[in-house]
Each structure stands twice: as C-alpha cells, then as structure tokens.
C-alpha cells in the first residue's frame, strides 16, 4: 500500500472581488470597529470577573477567619470543660473522703459510747466495792 499523502492546507489567496481601495479601507475600518467593540466587551467581562474574584476572596478570608475563631472557641471550650471535669473529680474525691471520715467518726463515736457505758458500769461497781471496804473498817465514805 502506498503511503498516504498529507493534505496541504495553506492560505488560500483571496481573490480580488473587484473591490477598490476605498471599499477595502471602509471594510478595514468596520473590522477595526468590530475588534474595538469586542475588545471593550472582553475588557468588561475581565473587569467583572476580577471584581467577582475579589468579592469571593474577601468572602473566603472572612470564612477562614470564622473557622479560626471557631477553632479557638472550641479549644477554649474543651480546655474549660477539662478544667471543670478535674475540679468535679477532686470535689468528688474530697466528698468521698469526707463521707468515709464521717463514717469512721461515727464508728469511733459508737465505740466511745460503748466504752463509756462499760467504764461507768465498772466505775460504779468499783466505787461500790470501795464503799463497802471502807464501811468494813468503820469509816464513813461520805466524810472523806
């Protein structure tokens, strides 16, 4: 198979349609005006796009600032909650210790009451024995 020939696309020569120089000049002026209009239009589109871009940049900076503020608030809140938790934990530990101490004090108080009753019983028994012994020797315990 023979190799394919490449199609040559070159500039086609414009045929002079019989336009004279003045007509060519007017045509060129119209083309220049059309290009100026397109250029103005492109400038306007570019200006609007830049303006919109600037607005969105401002909005983006504002949103980033809001996000940063929220992060700070979240960090402060988390720190505060951790501090409150530790404080509550310490208060609870103190309360538990206090309750345990109170229970121990109640136990001690009960032991003291029991011991006091036993001591008073023994003391009155001993006092009674001593009175009898003094009376056996003929002494009056009230006079001493």
mmCIF file of N, CA and C in Angstrom:
data_model
loop_
_atom_site.group_PDB
_atom_site.id
_atom_site.type_symbol
_atom_site.label_atom_id
_atom_site.label_comp_id
_atom_site.label_asym_id
_atom_site.label_seq_id
_atom_site.Cartn_x
_atom_site.Cartn_y
_atom_site.Cartn_z
ATOM 1 N N UNK A 1 0.828 -1.175 0.000
ATOM 2 C CA UNK A 1 0.000 0.000 0.000
ATOM 3 C C UNK A 1 0.876 1.242 0.000
ATOM 4 N N UNK A 2 0.586 2.127 -0.842
ATOM 5 C CA UNK A 2 1.426 3.327 -0.908
ATOM 6 C C UNK A 2 1.126 4.236 0.289
ATOM 7 N N UNK A 3 2.116 4.997 0.787
ATOM 8 C CA UNK A 3 1.889 5.900 1.910
ATOM 9 C C UNK A 3 0.885 6.982 1.545
ATOM 10 N N UNK A 4 0.138 7.354 2.608
ATOM 11 C CA UNK A 4 -0.894 8.369 2.387
ATOM 12 C C UNK A 4 -0.249 9.725 2.210
ATOM 13 N N UNK A 5 -0.826 10.460 1.375
ATOM 14 C CA UNK A 5 -0.307 11.797 1.148
ATOM 15 C C UNK A 5 -0.940 12.759 2.151
ATOM 16 N N UNK A 6 -0.111 13.617 2.650
ATOM 17 C CA UNK A 6 -0.601 14.609 3.603
ATOM 18 C C UNK A 6 -1.315 15.692 2.837
ATOM 19 N N UNK A 7 -2.420 16.083 3.428
ATOM 20 C CA UNK A 7 -3.162 17.173 2.808
ATOM 21 C C UNK A 7 -2.495 18.477 3.170
ATOM 22 N N UNK A 8 -2.311 19.258 2.231
ATOM 23 C CA UNK A 8 -1.672 20.539 2.486
ATOM 24 C C UNK A 8 -2.732 21.611 2.608
ATOM 25 N N UNK A 9 -2.692 22.213 3.764
ATOM 26 C CA UNK A 9 -3.639 23.309 3.950
ATOM 27 C C UNK A 9 -2.842 24.597 3.999
ATOM 28 N N UNK A 10 -2.942 25.306 3.115
ATOM 29 C CA UNK A 10 -2.230 26.568 3.065
ATOM 30 C C UNK A 10 -3.218 27.697 2.996
ATOM 31 N N UNK A 11 -2.681 28.851 3.038
ATOM 32 C CA UNK A 11 -3.560 30.014 2.934
ATOM 33 C C UNK A 11 -4.033 30.118 1.499
ATOM 34 N N UNK A 12 -5.299 30.231 1.427
ATOM 35 C CA UNK A 12 -5.851 30.423 0.083
ATOM 36 C C UNK A 12 -5.727 31.892 -0.260
ATOM 37 N N UNK A 13 -5.384 32.121 -1.412
ATOM 38 C CA UNK A 13 -5.275 33.508 -1.848
ATOM 39 C C UNK A 13 -6.658 34.058 -2.050
ATOM 40 N N UNK A 14 -6.859 35.199 -1.478
ATOM 41 C CA UNK A 14 -8.148 35.856 -1.652
ATOM 42 C C UNK A 14 -8.206 36.452 -3.044
ATOM 43 N N UNK A 15 -9.288 36.223 -3.589
ATOM 44 C CA UNK A 15 -9.479 36.788 -4.921
ATOM 45 C C UNK A 15 -9.954 38.216 -4.767
ATOM 46 N N UNK A 16 -9.444 39.012 -5.546
ATOM 47 C CA UNK A 16 -9.875 40.401 -5.543
ATOM 48 C C UNK A 16 -11.229 40.456 -6.226
ATOM 49 N N UNK A 17 -12.230 40.683 -5.347
ATOM 50 C CA UNK A 17 -13.594 40.703 -5.865
ATOM 51 C C UNK A 17 -13.886 42.003 -6.612
ATOM 52 N N UNK A 18 -12.919 42.602 -6.938
ATOM 53 C CA UNK A 18 -13.121 43.831 -7.681
ATOM 54 C C UNK A 18 -13.330 45.006 -6.742
ATOM 55 N N UNK A 19 -12.889 44.866 -5.468
ATOM 56 C CA UNK A 19 -13.055 45.961 -4.529
ATOM 57 C C UNK A 19 -11.948 46.975 -4.764
ATOM 58 N N UNK A 20 -12.330 48.149 -4.720
ATOM 59 C CA UNK A 20 -11.307 49.165 -4.886
ATOM 60 C C UNK A 20 -10.731 49.527 -3.524
ATOM 61 N N UNK A 21 -9.782 50.350 -3.478
ATOM 62 C CA UNK A 21 -9.053 50.716 -2.273
ATOM 63 C C UNK A 21 -9.970 51.376 -1.255
ATOM 64 N N UNK A 22 -10.857 52.178 -1.711
ATOM 65 C CA UNK A 22 -11.756 52.861 -0.781
ATOM 66 C C UNK A 22 -12.676 51.857 -0.092
ATOM 67 N N UNK A 23 -13.175 50.920 -0.808
ATOM 68 C CA UNK A 23 -14.042 49.898 -0.212
ATOM 69 C C UNK A 23 -13.251 49.036 0.765
ATOM 70 N N UNK A 24 -12.031 48.692 0.384
ATOM 71 C CA UNK A 24 -11.164 47.919 1.285
ATOM 72 C C UNK A 24 -10.898 48.710 2.567
ATOM 73 N N UNK A 25 -10.680 50.013 2.417
ATOM 74 C CA UNK A 25 -10.430 50.866 3.576
ATOM 75 C C UNK A 25 -11.645 50.883 4.490
ATOM 76 N N UNK A 26 -12.854 51.058 3.919
ATOM 77 C CA UNK A 26 -14.085 51.068 4.721
ATOM 78 C C UNK A 26 -14.279 49.724 5.408
ATOM 79 N N UNK A 27 -14.009 48.657 4.661
ATOM 80 C CA UNK A 27 -14.143 47.318 5.240
ATOM 81 C C UNK A 27 -13.167 47.139 6.401
ATOM 82 N N UNK A 28 -11.966 47.607 6.240
ATOM 83 C CA UNK A 28 -10.958 47.517 7.291
ATOM 84 C C UNK A 28 -11.372 48.354 8.495
ATOM 85 N N UNK A 29 -11.920 49.542 8.259
ATOM 86 C CA UNK A 29 -12.390 50.380 9.368
ATOM 87 C C UNK A 29 -13.507 49.682 10.144
ATOM 88 N N UNK A 30 -14.421 49.030 9.395
ATOM 89 C CA UNK A 30 -15.505 48.296 10.066
ATOM 90 C C UNK A 30 -14.936 47.155 10.910
ATOM 91 N N UNK A 31 -13.959 46.447 10.357
ATOM 92 C CA UNK A 31 -13.332 45.363 11.105
ATOM 93 C C UNK A 31 -12.638 45.901 12.355
ATOM 94 N N UNK A 32 -11.976 47.041 12.207
ATOM 95 C CA UNK A 32 -11.309 47.658 13.358
ATOM 96 C C UNK A 32 -12.347 48.044 14.404
ATOM 97 N N UNK A 33 -13.447 48.629 14.003
ATOM 98 C CA UNK A 33 -14.514 48.995 14.943
ATOM 99 C C UNK A 33 -15.064 47.756 15.644
ATOM 100 N N UNK A 34 -15.292 46.692 14.861
ATOM 101 C CA UNK A 34 -15.802 45.448 15.451
ATOM 102 C C UNK A 34 -14.802 44.885 16.465
ATOM 103 N N UNK A 35 -13.515 44.936 16.113
ATOM 104 C CA UNK A 35 -12.481 44.453 17.039
ATOM 105 C C UNK A 35 -12.424 45.317 18.302
ATOM 106 N N UNK A 36 -12.593 46.637 18.121
ATOM 107 C CA UNK A 36 -12.610 47.531 19.286
ATOM 108 C C UNK A 36 -13.785 47.192 20.194
ATOM 109 N N UNK A 37 -14.953 46.943 19.585
ATOM 110 C CA UNK A 37 -16.147 46.595 20.363
ATOM 111 C C UNK A 37 -15.906 45.280 21.116
ATOM 112 N N UNK A 38 -15.331 44.299 20.407
ATOM 113 C CA UNK A 38 -15.028 43.021 21.059
ATOM 114 C C UNK A 38 -14.021 43.212 22.184
ATOM 115 N N UNK A 39 -13.033 44.063 21.957
ATOM 116 C CA UNK A 39 -12.013 44.329 22.970
ATOM 117 C C UNK A 39 -12.639 44.977 24.201
ATOM 118 N N UNK A 40 -13.519 45.959 23.979
ATOM 119 C CA UNK A 40 -14.214 46.611 25.095
ATOM 120 C C UNK A 40 -15.056 45.584 25.832
ATOM 121 N N UNK A 41 -15.732 44.738 25.081
ATOM 122 C CA UNK A 41 -16.555 43.700 25.690
ATOM 123 C C UNK A 41 -15.695 42.744 26.530
ATOM 124 N N UNK A 42 -14.550 42.353 25.967
ATOM 125 C CA UNK A 42 -13.644 41.469 26.707
ATOM 126 C C UNK A 42 -13.098 42.157 27.953
ATOM 127 N N UNK A 43 -12.790 43.443 27.828
ATOM 128 C CA UNK A 43 -12.321 44.192 29.000
ATOM 129 C C UNK A 43 -13.405 44.233 30.071
ATOM 130 N N UNK A 44 -14.645 44.448 29.661
ATOM 131 C CA UNK A 44 -15.765 44.497 30.614
ATOM 132 C C UNK A 44 -15.936 43.146 31.302
ATOM 133 N N UNK A 45 -15.879 42.075 30.515
ATOM 134 C CA UNK A 45 -16.007 40.725 31.093
ATOM 135 C C UNK A 45 -14.857 40.469 32.057
ATOM 136 N N UNK A 46 -13.661 40.860 31.654
ATOM 137 C CA UNK A 46 -12.491 40.677 32.520
ATOM 138 C C UNK A 46 -12.635 41.485 33.803
ATOM 139 N N UNK A 47 -13.090 42.724 33.681
ATOM 140 C CA UNK A 47 -13.272 43.574 34.861
ATOM 141 C C UNK A 47 -14.289 42.956 35.810
ATOM 142 N N UNK A 48 -15.411 42.478 35.264
ATOM 143 C CA UNK A 48 -16.445 41.856 36.107
ATOM 144 C C UNK A 48 -15.915 40.594 36.770
ATOM 145 N N UNK A 49 -15.167 39.811 36.003
ATOM 146 C CA UNK A 49 -14.608 38.576 36.566
ATOM 147 C C UNK A 49 -13.634 38.892 37.695
ATOM 148 N N UNK A 50 -12.803 39.924 37.500
ATOM 149 C CA UNK A 50 -11.857 40.309 38.557
ATOM 150 C C UNK A 50 -12.606 40.826 39.775
ATOM 151 N N UNK A 51 -13.641 41.612 39.526
ATOM 152 C CA UNK A 51 -14.459 42.140 40.624
ATOM 153 C C UNK A 51 -15.102 40.986 41.400
ATOM 154 N N UNK A 52 -15.660 40.019 40.679
ATOM 155 C CA UNK A 52 -16.273 38.851 41.335
ATOM 156 C C UNK A 52 -15.213 38.055 42.087
ATOM 157 N N UNK A 53 -14.042 37.931 41.475
ATOM 158 C CA UNK A 53 -12.941 37.217 42.123
ATOM 159 C C UNK A 53 -12.540 37.901 43.428
ATOM 160 N N UNK A 54 -12.440 39.225 43.390
ATOM 161 C CA UNK A 54 -12.094 39.978 44.604
ATOM 162 C C UNK A 54 -13.152 39.799 45.688
ATOM 163 N N UNK A 55 -14.418 39.825 45.291
ATOM 164 C CA UNK A 55 -15.511 39.631 46.262
ATOM 165 C C UNK A 55 -15.395 38.253 46.901
ATOM 166 N N UNK A 56 -15.148 37.228 46.076
ATOM 167 C CA UNK A 56 -15.045 35.872 46.609
ATOM 168 C C UNK A 56 -13.817 35.708 47.493
ATOM 169 N N UNK A 57 -12.728 36.422 47.148
ATOM 170 C CA UNK A 57 -11.534 36.372 48.002
ATOM 171 C C UNK A 57 -11.847 36.940 49.382
ATOM 172 N N UNK A 58 -12.580 38.053 49.412
ATOM 173 C CA UNK A 58 -12.966 38.666 50.692
ATOM 174 C C UNK A 58 -13.849 37.700 51.482
ATOM 175 N N UNK A 59 -14.815 37.091 50.784
ATOM 176 C CA UNK A 59 -15.700 36.128 51.459
ATOM 177 C C UNK A 59 -14.901 34.942 51.985
ATOM 178 N N UNK A 60 -13.919 34.497 51.203
ATOM 179 C CA UNK A 60 -13.096 33.361 51.614
ATOM 180 C C UNK A 60 -12.269 33.713 52.846
ATOM 181 N N UNK A 61 -11.672 34.914 52.846
ATOM 182 C CA UNK A 61 -10.905 35.341 54.023
ATOM 183 C C UNK A 61 -11.805 35.417 55.246
ATOM 184 N N UNK A 62 -13.011 35.927 55.050
ATOM 185 C CA UNK A 62 -13.962 36.027 56.151
ATOM 186 C C UNK A 62 -14.315 34.636 56.675
ATOM 187 N N UNK A 63 -14.550 33.701 55.762
ATOM 188 C CA UNK A 63 -14.880 32.327 56.172
ATOM 189 C C UNK A 63 -13.695 31.690 56.897
ATOM 190 N N UNK A 64 -12.472 31.929 56.404
ATOM 191 C CA UNK A 64 -11.290 31.390 57.075
ATOM 192 C C UNK A 64 -11.151 31.984 58.472
ATOM 193 N N UNK A 65 -11.413 33.289 58.606
ATOM 194 C CA UNK A 65 -11.359 33.927 59.922
ATOM 195 C C UNK A 65 -12.407 33.318 60.855
ATOM 196 N N UNK A 66 -13.612 33.086 60.314
ATOM 197 C CA UNK A 66 -14.671 32.465 61.114
ATOM 198 C C UNK A 66 -14.253 31.074 61.577
ATOM 199 N N UNK A 67 -13.628 30.322 60.674
ATOM 200 C CA UNK A 67 -13.172 28.975 61.024
ATOM 201 C C UNK A 67 -12.122 29.045 62.127
ATOM 202 N N UNK A 68 -11.180 29.978 61.992
ATOM 203 C CA UNK A 68 -10.147 30.140 63.025
ATOM 204 C C UNK A 68 -10.782 30.493 64.367
ATOM 205 N N UNK A 69 -11.746 31.399 64.320
ATOM 206 C CA UNK A 69 -12.437 31.805 65.553
ATOM 207 C C UNK A 69 -13.154 30.611 66.180
ATOM 208 N N UNK A 70 -13.793 29.810 65.346
ATOM 209 C CA UNK A 70 -14.485 28.617 65.849
ATOM 210 C C UNK A 70 -13.484 27.629 66.462
ATOM 211 N N UNK A 71 -12.321 27.486 65.837
ATOM 212 C CA UNK A 71 -11.295 26.591 66.385
ATOM 213 C C UNK A 71 -10.841 27.080 67.752
ATOM 214 N N UNK A 72 -10.627 28.410 67.871
ATOM 215 C CA UNK A 72 -10.221 28.973 69.164
ATOM 216 C C UNK A 72 -11.302 28.741 70.206
ATOM 217 N N UNK A 73 -12.553 29.001 69.816
ATOM 218 C CA UNK A 73 -13.670 28.807 70.745
ATOM 219 C C UNK A 73 -13.755 27.354 71.180
ATOM 220 N N UNK A 74 -13.601 26.450 70.235
ATOM 221 C CA UNK A 74 -13.651 25.019 70.537
ATOM 222 C C UNK A 74 -12.532 24.642 71.502
ATOM 223 N N UNK A 75 -11.332 25.152 71.249
ATOM 224 C CA UNK A 75 -10.197 24.860 72.125
ATOM 225 C C UNK A 75 -10.447 25.406 73.528
ATOM 226 N N UNK A 76 -10.951 26.653 73.605
ATOM 227 C CA UNK A 76 -11.249 27.248 74.909
ATOM 228 C C UNK A 76 -12.323 26.450 75.638
ATOM 229 N N UNK A 77 -13.355 26.048 74.890
ATOM 230 C CA UNK A 77 -14.435 25.262 75.485
ATOM 231 C C UNK A 77 -13.917 23.924 75.994
ATOM 232 N N UNK A 78 -13.106 23.258 75.188
ATOM 233 C CA UNK A 78 -12.552 21.967 75.575
ATOM 234 C C UNK A 78 -11.680 22.113 76.816
ATOM 235 N N UNK A 79 -10.852 23.139 76.828
ATOM 236 C CA UNK A 79 -9.983 23.378 77.990
ATOM 237 C C UNK A 79 -10.816 23.651 79.238
ATOM 238 N N UNK A 80 -11.846 24.482 79.083
ATOM 239 C CA UNK A 80 -12.701 24.815 80.214
ATOM 240 C C UNK A 80 -13.425 23.570 80.736
ATOM 241 N N UNK A 81 -13.916 22.764 79.812
ATOM 242 C CA UNK A 81 -14.623 21.547 80.229
ATOM 243 C C UNK A 81 -13.673 20.571 80.929
ATOM 244 N N UNK A 82 -12.439 20.466 80.443
ATOM 245 C CA UNK A 82 -11.445 19.592 81.083
ATOM 246 C C UNK A 82 -11.152 20.095 82.493
ATOM 247 N N UNK A 83 -11.014 21.423 82.623
ATOM 248 C CA UNK A 83 -10.755 22.009 83.950
ATOM 249 C C UNK A 83 -11.926 21.738 84.886
ATOM 250 N N UNK A 84 -13.157 21.931 84.381
ATOM 251 C CA UNK A 84 -14.345 21.665 85.205
ATOM 252 C C UNK A 84 -14.408 20.193 85.606
ATOM 253 N N UNK A 85 -14.064 19.315 84.678
ATOM 254 C CA UNK A 85 -14.093 17.878 84.975
ATOM 255 C C UNK A 85 -13.104 17.544 86.080
ATOM 256 N N UNK A 86 -11.873 18.098 85.972
ATOM 257 C CA UNK A 86 -10.870 17.834 87.007
ATOM 258 C C UNK A 86 -11.321 18.386 88.353
ATOM 259 N N UNK A 87 -11.924 19.572 88.341
ATOM 260 C CA UNK A 87 -12.416 20.174 89.582
ATOM 261 C C UNK A 87 -13.502 19.300 90.198
ATOM 262 N N UNK A 88 -14.435 18.861 89.359
ATOM 263 C CA UNK A 88 -15.511 17.993 89.863
ATOM 264 C C UNK A 88 -14.949 16.684 90.399
ATOM 265 N N UNK A 89 -13.941 16.160 89.721
ATOM 266 C CA UNK A 89 -13.324 14.910 90.157
ATOM 267 C C UNK A 89 -12.676 15.093 91.532
ATOM 268 N N UNK A 90 -11.973 16.237 91.715
ATOM 269 C CA UNK A 90 -11.343 16.497 93.008
ATOM 270 C C UNK A 90 -12.394 16.701 94.093
ATOM 271 N N UNK A 91 -13.454 17.441 93.768
ATOM 272 C CA UNK A 91 -14.523 17.660 94.745
ATOM 273 C C UNK A 91 -15.167 16.334 95.146
ATOM 274 N N UNK A 92 -15.378 15.466 94.177
ATOM 275 C CA UNK A 92 -15.982 14.170 94.463
ATOM 276 C C UNK A 92 -15.054 13.329 95.344
ATOM 277 N N UNK A 93 -13.762 13.374 95.047
ATOM 278 C CA UNK A 93 -12.801 12.627 95.867
ATOM 279 C C UNK A 93 -12.813 13.149 97.304
ATOM 280 N N UNK A 94 -12.867 14.490 97.461
ATOM 281 C CA UNK A 94 -12.926 15.072 98.812
ATOM 282 C C UNK A 94 -14.218 14.678 99.532
ATOM 283 N N UNK A 95 -15.304 14.677 98.790
ATOM 284 C CA UNK A 95 -16.594 14.308 99.381
ATOM 285 C C UNK A 95 -16.579 12.843 99.830
ATOM 286 N N UNK A 96 -16.022 11.991 98.980
ATOM 287 C CA UNK A 96 -15.915 10.570 99.342
ATOM 288 C C UNK A 96 -15.056 10.415 100.580
ATOM 289 N N UNK A 97 -13.924 11.109 100.607
ATOM 290 C CA UNK A 97 -13.039 11.041 101.776
ATOM 291 C C UNK A 97 -13.755 11.554 103.023
ATOM 292 N N UNK A 98 -14.493 12.649 102.850
ATOM 293 C CA UNK A 98 -15.242 13.220 103.968
ATOM 294 C C UNK A 98 -16.286 12.235 104.488
ATOM 295 N N UNK A 99 -17.001 11.602 103.545
ATOM 296 C CA UNK A 99 -18.009 10.620 103.956
ATOM 297 C C UNK A 99 -17.370 9.418 104.651
ATOM 298 N N UNK A 100 -16.225 8.993 104.124
ATOM 299 C CA UNK A 100 -15.527 7.884 104.773
ATOM 300 C C UNK A 100 -15.066 8.285 106.161
ATOM 301 N N UNK A 101 -14.573 9.521 106.290
ATOM 302 C CA UNK A 101 -14.133 10.020 107.593
ATOM 303 C C UNK A 101 -15.322 10.098 108.547
ATOM 304 N N UNK A 102 -16.455 10.595 108.040
ATOM 305 C CA UNK A 102 -17.651 10.695 108.869
ATOM 306 C C UNK A 102 -18.082 9.318 109.335
ATOM 307 N N UNK A 103 -18.017 8.380 108.428
ATOM 308 C CA UNK A 103 -18.388 7.009 108.811
ATOM 309 C C UNK A 103 -17.431 6.487 109.867
ATOM 310 N N UNK A 104 -16.138 6.774 109.685
ATOM 311 C CA UNK A 104 -15.145 6.351 110.684
ATOM 312 C C UNK A 104 -15.407 7.049 112.007
ATOM 313 N N UNK A 105 -15.761 8.346 111.938
ATOM 314 C CA UNK A 105 -16.067 9.087 113.164
ATOM 315 C C UNK A 105 -17.303 8.515 113.838
ATOM 316 N N UNK A 106 -18.288 8.133 113.040
ATOM 317 C CA UNK A 106 -19.486 7.516 113.608
ATOM 318 C C UNK A 106 -19.127 6.218 114.310
ATOM 319 N N UNK A 107 -18.263 5.439 113.670
ATOM 320 C CA UNK A 107 -17.812 4.191 114.283
ATOM 321 C C UNK A 107 -17.065 4.471 115.581
ATOM 322 N N UNK A 108 -16.171 5.495 115.544
ATOM 323 C CA UNK A 108 -15.412 5.846 116.751
ATOM 324 C C UNK A 108 -16.346 6.358 117.846
ATOM 325 N N UNK A 109 -17.310 7.162 117.456
ATOM 326 C CA UNK A 109 -18.259 7.688 118.431
ATOM 327 C C UNK A 109 -19.033 6.553 119.098
ATOM 328 N N UNK A 110 -19.411 5.594 118.295
ATOM 329 C CA UNK A 110 -20.134 4.440 118.838
ATOM 330 C C UNK A 110 -19.236 3.645 119.790
ATOM 331 N N UNK A 111 -17.968 3.529 119.405
ATOM 332 C CA UNK A 111 -17.024 2.807 120.273
ATOM 333 C C UNK A 111 -16.817 3.558 121.581
ATOM 334 N N UNK A 112 -16.726 4.889 121.478
ATOM 335 C CA UNK A 112 -16.553 5.701 122.695
ATOM 336 C C UNK A 112 -17.772 5.544 123.594
ATOM 337 N N UNK A 113 -18.965 5.615 123.013
ATOM 338 C CA UNK A 113 -20.191 5.456 123.820
ATOM 339 C C UNK A 113 -20.226 4.099 124.498
ATOM 340 N N UNK A 114 -19.866 3.074 123.771
ATOM 341 C CA UNK A 114 -19.854 1.712 124.340
ATOM 342 C C UNK A 114 -18.821 1.629 125.459
ATOM 343 N N UNK A 115 -17.630 2.190 125.195
ATOM 344 C CA UNK A 115 -16.568 2.164 126.203
ATOM 345 C C UNK A 115 -16.963 2.977 127.431
ATOM 346 N N UNK A 116 -17.606 4.129 127.200
ATOM 347 C CA UNK A 116 -18.029 4.978 128.314
ATOM 348 C C UNK A 116 -19.045 4.242 129.194
ATOM 349 N N UNK A 117 -19.989 3.599 128.555
ATOM 350 C CA UNK A 117 -21.000 2.859 129.329
ATOM 351 C C UNK A 117 -20.335 1.756 130.139
ATOM 352 N N UNK A 118 -19.401 1.035 129.533
ATOM 353 C CA UNK A 118 -18.693 -0.034 130.241
ATOM 354 C C UNK A 118 -17.853 0.559 131.377
ATOM 355 N N UNK A 119 -17.161 1.702 131.088
ATOM 356 C CA UNK A 119 -16.332 2.338 132.105
ATOM 357 C C UNK A 119 -17.177 2.822 133.281
ATOM 358 N N UNK A 120 -18.345 3.450 132.967
ATOM 359 C CA UNK A 120 -19.218 3.938 134.042
ATOM 360 C C UNK A 120 -19.730 2.771 134.881
ATOM 361 N N UNK A 121 -20.038 1.665 134.249
ATOM 362 C CA UNK A 121 -20.505 0.485 134.970
ATOM 363 C C UNK A 121 -19.403 -0.044 135.889
ATOM 364 N N UNK A 122 -18.179 -0.110 135.336
ATOM 365 C CA UNK A 122 -17.055 -0.586 136.137
ATOM 366 C C UNK A 122 -16.722 0.397 137.252
ATOM 367 N N UNK A 123 -16.820 1.695 136.924
ATOM 368 C CA UNK A 123 -16.511 2.710 137.929
ATOM 369 C C UNK A 123 -17.522 2.653 139.070
ATOM 370 N N UNK A 124 -18.791 2.503 138.763
ATOM 371 C CA UNK A 124 -19.783 2.434 139.845
ATOM 372 C C UNK A 124 -19.633 1.144 140.643
ATOM 373 N N UNK A 125 -19.273 0.067 139.979
ATOM 374 C CA UNK A 125 -19.036 -1.203 140.680
ATOM 375 C C UNK A 125 -17.821 -1.065 141.603
ATOM 376 N N UNK A 126 -16.751 -0.444 141.091
ATOM 377 C CA UNK A 126 -15.557 -0.240 141.901
ATOM 378 C C UNK A 126 -15.843 0.711 143.064
ATOM 379 N N UNK A 127 -16.616 1.737 142.803
ATOM 380 C CA UNK A 127 -16.978 2.686 143.868
ATOM 381 C C UNK A 127 -17.780 1.965 144.957
ATOM 382 N N UNK A 128 -18.667 1.140 144.522
ATOM 383 C CA UNK A 128 -19.486 0.382 145.469
ATOM 384 C C UNK A 128 -18.615 -0.555 146.304
ATOM 385 N N UNK A 129 -17.681 -1.212 145.660
ATOM 386 C CA UNK A 129 -16.783 -2.120 146.392
ATOM 387 C C UNK A 129 -15.929 -1.346 147.400
ATOM 388 N N UNK A 130 -15.445 -0.185 146.960
ATOM 389 C CA UNK A 130 -14.611 0.639 147.847
ATOM 390 C C UNK A 130 -15.422 1.149 149.041
ATOM 391 N N UNK A 131 -16.665 1.495 148.856
ATOM 392 C CA UNK A 131 -17.518 1.946 149.968
ATOM 393 C C UNK A 131 -17.710 0.815 150.973
ATOM 394 N N UNK A 132 -17.951 -0.347 150.439
ATOM 395 C CA UNK A 132 -18.137 -1.484 151.351
ATOM 396 C C UNK A 132 -16.873 -1.743 152.150
ATOM 397 N N UNK A 133 -15.732 -1.676 151.443
ATOM 398 C CA UNK A 133 -14.469 -1.920 152.141
ATOM 399 C C UNK A 133 -14.258 -0.850 153.209
ATOM 400 N N UNK A 134 -14.573 0.389 152.913
ATOM 401 C CA UNK A 134 -14.411 1.459 153.903
ATOM 402 C C UNK A 134 -15.369 1.254 155.066
ATOM 403 N N UNK A 135 -16.559 0.793 154.808
ATOM 404 C CA UNK A 135 -17.542 0.573 155.869
ATOM 405 C C UNK A 135 -17.126 -0.612 156.748
ATOM 406 N N UNK A 136 -16.443 -1.559 156.164
ATOM 407 C CA UNK A 136 -15.967 -2.693 156.962
ATOM 408 C C UNK A 136 -14.937 -2.219 157.974
ATOM 409 N N UNK A 137 -14.187 -1.230 157.598
ATOM 410 C CA UNK A 137 -13.181 -0.685 158.516
ATOM 411 C C UNK A 137 -13.795 0.371 159.417
ATOM 412 N N UNK A 138 -15.062 0.607 159.300
ATOM 413 C CA UNK A 138 -15.776 1.528 160.162
ATOM 414 C C UNK A 138 -15.643 2.984 159.723
ATOM 415 N N UNK A 139 -15.304 3.198 158.534
ATOM 416 C CA UNK A 139 -15.170 4.558 158.021
ATOM 417 C C UNK A 139 -16.418 4.915 157.231
ATOM 418 N N UNK A 140 -16.792 6.187 157.343
ATOM 419 C CA UNK A 140 -17.931 6.697 156.577
ATOM 420 C C UNK A 140 -17.381 7.304 155.281
ATOM 421 N N UNK A 141 -17.747 6.712 154.102
ATOM 422 C CA UNK A 141 -17.191 7.210 152.841
ATOM 423 C C UNK A 141 -17.630 8.640 152.537
ATOM 424 N N UNK A 142 -18.742 9.134 153.036
ATOM 425 C CA UNK A 142 -19.207 10.489 152.795
ATOM 426 C C UNK A 142 -18.354 11.522 153.479
ATOM 427 N N UNK A 143 -17.627 11.148 154.584
ATOM 428 C CA UNK A 143 -16.821 12.097 155.342
ATOM 429 C C UNK A 143 -15.444 12.318 154.708
ATOM 430 N N UNK A 144 -15.088 11.468 153.845
ATOM 431 C CA UNK A 144 -13.754 11.579 153.262
ATOM 432 C C UNK A 144 -13.715 12.541 152.168
#
